[in-house]
Amino acid sequence: MENLLQTIIEPLVDFKDDIRITKEDHDKSITYHISVHPDDMGKVIGKQGRIAKAIRTIVTGANKSDKKVFVEID
């Protein structure tokens, strides 16, 4: 899943080396934390959060486990 997030986010940002994706595994959920350069934050979130919502939708659809998936953009 981290590779999928990386593939989605890389074309959106200018500072590709500053992309950090971490995973927190809980009992009933998985949380992915995405960290990007401050100048790229708006590009990843998008106008009115449209890009962020699309990323969350794709990750939720690609989830093969029974756990709920959350994506947080820091």
C-alpha positions as a Python dict, from the first residue, in 0.01 Angstrom:
ca = {
    (1, 'M'): (0, 0, 0),
    (2, 'E'): (292, 233, 69),
    (3, 'N'): (406, 184, -291),
    (4, 'L'): (60, 279, -417),
    (5, 'L'): (63, 597, -208),
    (6, 'Q'): (414, 681, -330),
    (7, 'T'): (306, 630, -692),
    (8, 'I'): (4, 857, -648),
    (9, 'I'): (185, 1135, -461),
    (10, 'E'): (515, 1159, -655),
    (11, 'P'): (371, 1327, -968),
    (12, 'L'): (192, 1585, -753),
    (13, 'V'): (493, 1722, -565),
    (14, 'D'): (809, 1915, -654),
    (15, 'F'): (1020, 1785, -364),
    (16, 'K'): (1002, 1409, -422),
    (17, 'D'): (1280, 1335, -171),
    (18, 'D'): (1072, 1482, 113),
    (19, 'I'): (786, 1231, 80),
    (20, 'R'): (756, 1018, 395),
    (21, 'I'): (492, 749, 435),
    (22, 'T'): (459, 568, 766),
    (23, 'K'): (215, 300, 869),
    (24, 'E'): (50, 248, 1208),
    (25, 'D'): (-115, -90, 1249),
    (26, 'H'): (-388, -111, 1513),
    (27, 'D'): (-630, -388, 1610),
    (28, 'K'): (-911, -282, 1380),
    (29, 'S'): (-751, -14, 1164),
    (30, 'I'): (-446, 89, 968),
    (31, 'T'): (-335, 452, 956),
    (32, 'Y'): (-99, 584, 689),
    (33, 'H'): (73, 912, 769),
    (34, 'I'): (189, 1108, 465),
    (35, 'S'): (445, 1380, 519),
    (36, 'V'): (555, 1611, 237),
    (37, 'H'): (753, 1933, 202),
    (38, 'P'): (551, 2233, 331),
    (39, 'D'): (549, 2389, -18),
    (40, 'D'): (385, 2073, -157),
    (41, 'M'): (117, 2040, 112),
    (42, 'G'): (-145, 2231, -90),
    (43, 'K'): (-81, 2018, -397),
    (44, 'V'): (-140, 1695, -206),
    (45, 'I'): (-453, 1825, -32),
    (46, 'G'): (-597, 2001, -339),
    (47, 'K'): (-872, 2260, -361),
    (48, 'Q'): (-1129, 2193, -90),
    (49, 'G'): (-949, 1864, -14),
    (50, 'R'): (-1040, 1698, -342),
    (51, 'I'): (-700, 1534, -401),
    (52, 'A'): (-681, 1413, -39),
    (53, 'K'): (-1032, 1268, -65),
    (54, 'A'): (-943, 1092, -392),
    (55, 'I'): (-629, 944, -235),
    (56, 'R'): (-834, 816, 60),
    (57, 'T'): (-1093, 666, -177),
    (58, 'I'): (-829, 482, -380),
    (59, 'V'): (-654, 347, -71),
    (60, 'T'): (-983, 233, 80),
    (61, 'G'): (-1075, 56, -244),
    (62, 'A'): (-736, -114, -268),
    (63, 'N'): (-753, -236, 92),
    (64, 'K'): (-761, -616, 100),
    (65, 'S'): (-777, -660, 476),
    (66, 'D'): (-1078, -642, 706),
    (67, 'K'): (-928, -341, 882),
    (68, 'K'): (-1048, 15, 828),
    (69, 'V'): (-790, 234, 654),
    (70, 'F'): (-718, 597, 740),
    (71, 'V'): (-488, 836, 554),
    (72, 'E'): (-356, 1141, 737),
    (73, 'I'): (-160, 1413, 560),
    (74, 'D'): (85, 1588, 791),
}
